[in-house]
Protein backbone atom coordinates (compact mmCIF):
# COMPACT_ATOMS: atom_id res chain seq x y z
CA UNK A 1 -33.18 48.98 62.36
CA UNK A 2 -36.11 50.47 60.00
CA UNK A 3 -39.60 49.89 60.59
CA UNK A 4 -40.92 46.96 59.54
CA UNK A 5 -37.51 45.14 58.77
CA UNK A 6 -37.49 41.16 59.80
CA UNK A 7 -34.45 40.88 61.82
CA UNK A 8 -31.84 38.32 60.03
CA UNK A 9 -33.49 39.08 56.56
CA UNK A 10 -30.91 39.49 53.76
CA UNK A 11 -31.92 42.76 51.89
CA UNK A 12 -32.14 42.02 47.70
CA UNK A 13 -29.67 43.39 45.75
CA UNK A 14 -30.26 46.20 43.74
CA UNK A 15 -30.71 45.23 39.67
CA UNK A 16 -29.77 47.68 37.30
CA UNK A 17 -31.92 48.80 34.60
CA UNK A 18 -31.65 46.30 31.63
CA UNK A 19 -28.96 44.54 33.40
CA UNK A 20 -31.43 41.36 33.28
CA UNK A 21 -31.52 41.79 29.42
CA UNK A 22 -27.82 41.98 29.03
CA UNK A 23 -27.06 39.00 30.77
CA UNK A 24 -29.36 36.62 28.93
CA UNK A 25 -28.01 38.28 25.67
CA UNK A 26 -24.27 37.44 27.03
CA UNK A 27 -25.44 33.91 27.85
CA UNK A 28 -27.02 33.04 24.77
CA UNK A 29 -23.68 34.52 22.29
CA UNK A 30 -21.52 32.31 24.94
CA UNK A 31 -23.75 29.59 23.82
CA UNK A 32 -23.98 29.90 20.32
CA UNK A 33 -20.19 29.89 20.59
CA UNK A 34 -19.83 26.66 22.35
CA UNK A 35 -19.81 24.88 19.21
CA UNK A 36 -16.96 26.72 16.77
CA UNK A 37 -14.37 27.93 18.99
CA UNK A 38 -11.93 28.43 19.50
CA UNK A 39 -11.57 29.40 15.79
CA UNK A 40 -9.30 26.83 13.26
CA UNK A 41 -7.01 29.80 11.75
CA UNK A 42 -6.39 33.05 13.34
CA UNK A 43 -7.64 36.50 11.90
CA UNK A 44 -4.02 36.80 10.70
CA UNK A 45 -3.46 33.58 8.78
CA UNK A 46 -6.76 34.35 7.02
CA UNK A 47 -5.81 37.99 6.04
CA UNK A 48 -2.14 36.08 4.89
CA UNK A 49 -3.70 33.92 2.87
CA UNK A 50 -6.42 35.78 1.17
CA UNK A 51 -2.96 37.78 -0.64
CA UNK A 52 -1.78 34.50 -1.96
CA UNK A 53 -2.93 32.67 -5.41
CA UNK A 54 -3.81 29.02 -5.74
CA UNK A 55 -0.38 27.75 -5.24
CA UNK A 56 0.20 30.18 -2.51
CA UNK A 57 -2.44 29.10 -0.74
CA UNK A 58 -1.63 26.14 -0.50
CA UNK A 59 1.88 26.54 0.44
CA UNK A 60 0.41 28.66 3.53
CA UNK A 61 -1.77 25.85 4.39
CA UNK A 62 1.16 23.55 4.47
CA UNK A 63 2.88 25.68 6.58
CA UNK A 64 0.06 26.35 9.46
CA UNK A 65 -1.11 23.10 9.49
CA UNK A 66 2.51 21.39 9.23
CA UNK A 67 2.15 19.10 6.75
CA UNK A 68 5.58 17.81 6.04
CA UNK A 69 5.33 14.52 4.51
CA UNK A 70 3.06 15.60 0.95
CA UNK A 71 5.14 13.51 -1.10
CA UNK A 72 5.03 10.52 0.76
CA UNK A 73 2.27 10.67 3.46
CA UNK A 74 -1.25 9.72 1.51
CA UNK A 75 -2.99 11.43 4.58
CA UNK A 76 -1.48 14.24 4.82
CA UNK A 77 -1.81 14.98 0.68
CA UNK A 78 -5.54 14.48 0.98
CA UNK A 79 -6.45 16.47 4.27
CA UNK A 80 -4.33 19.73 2.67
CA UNK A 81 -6.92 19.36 -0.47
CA UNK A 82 -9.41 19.23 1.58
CA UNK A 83 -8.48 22.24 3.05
CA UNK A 84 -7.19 24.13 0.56
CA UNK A 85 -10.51 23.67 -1.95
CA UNK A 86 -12.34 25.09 1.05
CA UNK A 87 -10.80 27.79 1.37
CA UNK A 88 -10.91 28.69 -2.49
CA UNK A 89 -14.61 28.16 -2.46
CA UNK A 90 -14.96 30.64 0.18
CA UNK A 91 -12.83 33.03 -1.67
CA UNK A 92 -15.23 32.48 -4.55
CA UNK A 93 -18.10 33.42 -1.96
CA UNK A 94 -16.64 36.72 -0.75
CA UNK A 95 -16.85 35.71 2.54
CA UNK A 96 -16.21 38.51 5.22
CA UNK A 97 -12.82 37.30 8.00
CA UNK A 98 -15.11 36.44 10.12
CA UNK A 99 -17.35 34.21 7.79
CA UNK A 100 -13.71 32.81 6.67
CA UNK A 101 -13.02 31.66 10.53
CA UNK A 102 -16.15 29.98 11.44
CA UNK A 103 -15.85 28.42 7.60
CA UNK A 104 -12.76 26.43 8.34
CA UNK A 105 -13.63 25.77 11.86
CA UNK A 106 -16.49 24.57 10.47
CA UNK A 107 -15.00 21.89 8.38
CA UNK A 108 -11.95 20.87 10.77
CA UNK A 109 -14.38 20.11 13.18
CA UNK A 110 -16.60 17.85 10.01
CA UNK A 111 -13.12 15.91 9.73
CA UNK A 112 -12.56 16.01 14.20
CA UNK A 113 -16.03 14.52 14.74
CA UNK A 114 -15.32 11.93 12.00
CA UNK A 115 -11.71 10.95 13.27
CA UNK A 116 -11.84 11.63 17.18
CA UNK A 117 -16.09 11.05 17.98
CA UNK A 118 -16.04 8.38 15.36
CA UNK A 119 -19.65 9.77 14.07
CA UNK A 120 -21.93 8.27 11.45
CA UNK A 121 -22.53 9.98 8.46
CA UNK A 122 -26.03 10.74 10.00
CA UNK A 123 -25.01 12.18 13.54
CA UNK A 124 -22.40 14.19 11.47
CA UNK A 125 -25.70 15.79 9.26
CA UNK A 126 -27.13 15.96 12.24
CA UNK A 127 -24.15 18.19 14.08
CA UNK A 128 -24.13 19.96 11.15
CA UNK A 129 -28.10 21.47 11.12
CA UNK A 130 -26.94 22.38 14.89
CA UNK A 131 -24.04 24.10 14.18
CA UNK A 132 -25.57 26.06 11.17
CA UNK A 133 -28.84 26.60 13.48
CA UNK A 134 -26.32 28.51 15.51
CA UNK A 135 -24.25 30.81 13.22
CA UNK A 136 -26.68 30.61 9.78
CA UNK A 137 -29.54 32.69 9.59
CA UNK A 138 -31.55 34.15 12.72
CA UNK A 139 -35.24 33.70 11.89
CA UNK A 140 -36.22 35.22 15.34
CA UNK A 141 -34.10 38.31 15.17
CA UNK A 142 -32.40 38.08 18.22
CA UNK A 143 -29.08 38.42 19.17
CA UNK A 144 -28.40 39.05 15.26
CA UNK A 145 -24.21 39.33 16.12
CA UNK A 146 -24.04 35.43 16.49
CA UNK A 147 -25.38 34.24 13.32
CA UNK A 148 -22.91 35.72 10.39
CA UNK A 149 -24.50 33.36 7.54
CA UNK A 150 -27.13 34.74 5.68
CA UNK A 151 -30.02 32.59 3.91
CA UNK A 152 -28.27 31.99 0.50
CA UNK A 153 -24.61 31.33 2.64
CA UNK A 154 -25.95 29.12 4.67
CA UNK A 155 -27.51 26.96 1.81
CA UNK A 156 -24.31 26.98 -0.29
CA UNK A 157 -22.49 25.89 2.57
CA UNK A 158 -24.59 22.91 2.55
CA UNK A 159 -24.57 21.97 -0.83
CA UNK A 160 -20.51 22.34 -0.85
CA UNK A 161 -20.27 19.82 1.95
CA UNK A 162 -22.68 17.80 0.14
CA UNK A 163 -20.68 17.54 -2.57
CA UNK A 164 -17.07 18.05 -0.97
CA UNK A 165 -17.75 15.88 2.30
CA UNK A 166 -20.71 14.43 2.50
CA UNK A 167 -21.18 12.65 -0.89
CA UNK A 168 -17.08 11.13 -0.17
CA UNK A 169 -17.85 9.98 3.78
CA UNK A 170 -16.96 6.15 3.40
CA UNK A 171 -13.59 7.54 1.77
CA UNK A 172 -12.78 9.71 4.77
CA UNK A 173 -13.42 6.80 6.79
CA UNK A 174 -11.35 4.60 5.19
CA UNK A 175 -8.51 7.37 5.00
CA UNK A 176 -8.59 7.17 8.96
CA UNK A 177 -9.82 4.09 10.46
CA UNK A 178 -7.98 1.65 8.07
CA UNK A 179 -4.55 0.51 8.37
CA UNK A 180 -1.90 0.75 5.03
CA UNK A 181 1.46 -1.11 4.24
CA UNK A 182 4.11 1.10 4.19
CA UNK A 183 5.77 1.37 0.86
CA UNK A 184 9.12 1.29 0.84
CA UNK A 185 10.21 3.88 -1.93
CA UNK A 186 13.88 3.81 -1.03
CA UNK A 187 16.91 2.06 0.50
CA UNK A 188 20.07 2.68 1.64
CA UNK A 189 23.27 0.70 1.03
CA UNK A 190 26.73 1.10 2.33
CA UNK A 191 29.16 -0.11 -0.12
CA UNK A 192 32.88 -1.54 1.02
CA UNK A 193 35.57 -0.36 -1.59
CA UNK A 194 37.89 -2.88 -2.12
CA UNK A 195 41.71 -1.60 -1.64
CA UNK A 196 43.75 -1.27 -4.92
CA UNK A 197 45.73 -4.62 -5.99
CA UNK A 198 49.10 -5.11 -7.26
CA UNK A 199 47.42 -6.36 -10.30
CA UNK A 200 44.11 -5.24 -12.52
CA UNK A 201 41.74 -6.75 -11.15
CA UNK A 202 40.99 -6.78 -7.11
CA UNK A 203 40.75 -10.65 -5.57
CA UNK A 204 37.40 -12.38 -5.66
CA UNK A 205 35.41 -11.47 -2.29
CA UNK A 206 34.05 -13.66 -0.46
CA UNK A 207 29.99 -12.66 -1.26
CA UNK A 208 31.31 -12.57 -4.98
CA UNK A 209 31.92 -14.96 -7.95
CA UNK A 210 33.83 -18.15 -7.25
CA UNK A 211 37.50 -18.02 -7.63
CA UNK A 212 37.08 -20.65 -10.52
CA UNK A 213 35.21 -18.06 -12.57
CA UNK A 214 37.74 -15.95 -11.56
CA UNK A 215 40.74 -17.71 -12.47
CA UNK A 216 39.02 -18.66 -15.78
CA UNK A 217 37.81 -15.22 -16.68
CA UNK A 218 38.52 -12.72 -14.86
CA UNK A 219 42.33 -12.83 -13.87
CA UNK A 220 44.56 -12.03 -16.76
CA UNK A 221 46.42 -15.05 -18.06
CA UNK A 222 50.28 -14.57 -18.00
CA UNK A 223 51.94 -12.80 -21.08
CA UNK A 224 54.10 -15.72 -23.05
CA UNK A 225 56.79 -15.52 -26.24
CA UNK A 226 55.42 -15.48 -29.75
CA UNK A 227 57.49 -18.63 -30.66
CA UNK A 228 56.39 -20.82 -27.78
CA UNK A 229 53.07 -20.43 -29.06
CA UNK A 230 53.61 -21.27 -31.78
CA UNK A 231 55.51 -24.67 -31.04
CA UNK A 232 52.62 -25.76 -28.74
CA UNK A 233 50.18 -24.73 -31.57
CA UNK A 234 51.71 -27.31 -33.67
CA UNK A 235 52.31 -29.71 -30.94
CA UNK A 236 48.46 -29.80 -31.17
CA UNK A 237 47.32 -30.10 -34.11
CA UNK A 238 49.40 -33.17 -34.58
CA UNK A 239 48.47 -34.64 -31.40
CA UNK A 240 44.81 -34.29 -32.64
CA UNK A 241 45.12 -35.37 -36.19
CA UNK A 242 45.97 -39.33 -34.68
CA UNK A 243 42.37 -39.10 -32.87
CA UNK A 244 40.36 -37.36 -35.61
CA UNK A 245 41.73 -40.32 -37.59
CA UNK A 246 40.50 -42.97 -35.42
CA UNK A 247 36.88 -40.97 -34.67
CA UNK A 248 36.51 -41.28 -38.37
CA UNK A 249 36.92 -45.07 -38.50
CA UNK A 250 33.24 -46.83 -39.56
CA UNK A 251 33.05 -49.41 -36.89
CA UNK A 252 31.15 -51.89 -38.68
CA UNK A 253 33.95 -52.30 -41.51
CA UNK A 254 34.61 -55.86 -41.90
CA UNK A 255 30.77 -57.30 -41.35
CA UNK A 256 28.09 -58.38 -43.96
CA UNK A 257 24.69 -57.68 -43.96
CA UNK A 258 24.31 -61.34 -43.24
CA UNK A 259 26.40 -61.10 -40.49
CA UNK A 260 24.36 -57.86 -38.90
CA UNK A 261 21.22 -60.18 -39.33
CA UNK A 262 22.75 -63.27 -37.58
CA UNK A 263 23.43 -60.95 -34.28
CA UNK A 264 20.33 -59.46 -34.26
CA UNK A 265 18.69 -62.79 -34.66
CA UNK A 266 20.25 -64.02 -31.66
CA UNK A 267 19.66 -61.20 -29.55
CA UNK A 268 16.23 -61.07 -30.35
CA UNK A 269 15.75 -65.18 -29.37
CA UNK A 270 17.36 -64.28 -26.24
CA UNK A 271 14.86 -61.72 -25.57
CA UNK A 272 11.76 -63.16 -26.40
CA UNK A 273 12.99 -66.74 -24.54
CA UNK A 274 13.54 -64.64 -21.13
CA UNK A 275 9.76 -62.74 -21.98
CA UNK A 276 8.51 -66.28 -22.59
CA UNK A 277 10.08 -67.87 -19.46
CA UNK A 278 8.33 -64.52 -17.07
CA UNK A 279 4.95 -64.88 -18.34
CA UNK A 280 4.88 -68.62 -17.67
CA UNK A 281 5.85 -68.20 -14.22
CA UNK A 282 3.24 -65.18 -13.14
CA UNK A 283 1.08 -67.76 -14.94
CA UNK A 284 2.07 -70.97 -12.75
CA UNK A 285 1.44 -68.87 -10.12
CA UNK A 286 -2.06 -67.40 -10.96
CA UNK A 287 -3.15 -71.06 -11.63
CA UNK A 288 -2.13 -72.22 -7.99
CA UNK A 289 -4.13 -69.57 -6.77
CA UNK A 290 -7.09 -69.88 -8.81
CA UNK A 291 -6.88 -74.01 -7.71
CA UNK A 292 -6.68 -73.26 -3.92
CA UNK A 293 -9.70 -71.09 -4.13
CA UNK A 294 -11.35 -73.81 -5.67
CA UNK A 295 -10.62 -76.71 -3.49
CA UNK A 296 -11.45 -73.90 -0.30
CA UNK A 297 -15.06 -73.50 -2.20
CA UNK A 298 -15.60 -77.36 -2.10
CA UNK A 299 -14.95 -78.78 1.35
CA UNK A 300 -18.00 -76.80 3.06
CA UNK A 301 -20.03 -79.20 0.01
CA UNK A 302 -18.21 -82.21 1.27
CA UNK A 303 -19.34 -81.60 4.82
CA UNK A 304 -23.10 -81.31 4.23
């Protein structure tokens, strides 16, 4: 045992020269990591898409983010914009790959916090100023590899989701929290063929017109001879002729103007005489009433 040494002492380990240093710089990239990884596209989607135009673009996008329902699905429509005018703006920005990665991680995770966390427009700001604080401009100077955002980046990534996410939030909340009818654009029918008849026409089904209409309409009437037609045609016309004689008769030939008056005379008394004979009834009646009243109002006088 050397001189001096406590027995049951553990001995310090040796630290390397600017091993201390290297482990709080390892520590504090780890950390500024926490928040955008792992990345939304891979360094090989991005380099795939930056060879495409705008339709191309967003073909790829539909592709790695599997959105199969763009005709129909509202949602889906709406998130691929979102995406897709991203990505053009960063195009327009000449961002480096790695500036493109933590750019569209940056915004999936805008739409996960909104969808999944359920955040306010004002935590979401808030999220926002910490993720930027840790990949937008180092003021200090240290550990420079974690922030890839420069000043004038970092401040037109702000004002694009301003304008892109921000200034729409109540929209993107109502595109995920609220529920929509689904719209039926399309149905399918299975249609029974009727087998082939002995005649034109197939019978009436039983879902279909009535066999009345049928019979009457529909069904071809049986072929007959020219000169049996003709026979019945005459038949009739001279069975009508009788009865367009008789319709044609004036029924009042025979009376007087006299005699018109006479009837209508004695209808009339017989009206007015039945009239007559009502009213004085309901009256009769109305009078009893009126008089039983009246002797009801006087015996309380007789009493006192």
């Amino acid at each position: 045992m050397p001189l001096g040494a406590t027995p049951g002492a553990l001995t310090p380990a040796l630290t390397p020269v600017g091993s201390t240093a290297d482990s709080e710089k390892n520590a504090e990239f780890q950390e500024h990591e926490k928040i955008l990884s792992p990345d939304f596209l891979s360094v090989t989607q991005i380099t795939d898409l930056l060879e495409e135009d705008v339709d191309g673009v967003q073909e790829k996008l539909r592709i790695f983010l599997n959105f199969r329902n763009l005709q129909t699905c509202l949602k889906d429509a709406i998130l691929l914009d979102y995406y897709v005018s991203g990505f053009l703006w960063a195009k327009e920005m000449n961002f480096s790959i790695d500036q493109y990665l933590k750019f569209m991680t940056l915004l999936d995770m805008l739409l996960h916090n909104l969808q999944t966390l359920h955040m306010s427009l004002g935590d979401c700001i808030e999220w926002l100023g910490k993720a930027m604080a840790e990949i937008g401009p180092n003021h200090s100077q240290k550990n420079e590899d974690c922030h890839i955002f420069d000043i004038r980046q970092a401040n037109a990534i702000i004002d694009y989701l301003k304008i892109s996410l921000f200034q729409h939030y109540r929209l993107y909340e109502f595109l995920f929290y609220a529920t929509r009818e689904e719209i039926v654009l399309g149905t399918q029918q299975t249609i029974e063929v009727v087998k082939p008849a002995d005649h034109p026409f197939p019978a009436p089904l039983e879902e279909g017109i009535s066999l009345d209409i049928y019979s009457a309409y529909t069904e071809p009437q049986p072929t007959l001879d020219a000169e049996p037609k003709g026979l019945d045609q005459e038949q009739g016309s001279q069975e009508t002729q009788p009865e367009r004689d008789t319709t044609d008769v004036d029924p009042l030939v025979g009376f007087t103007i006299e005699d018109v008056k006479a009837v209508l005379a004695r209808v009339t008394d017989e009206v007015l005489v039945n009239i007559q004979t009502e009213i004085n009834e309901k009256l009769q009646v109305q009078e009893e009433a009126f008089n039983a009243r009246i002797e009801k109002l006087k015996r309380p006088e007789d009493s006192l």
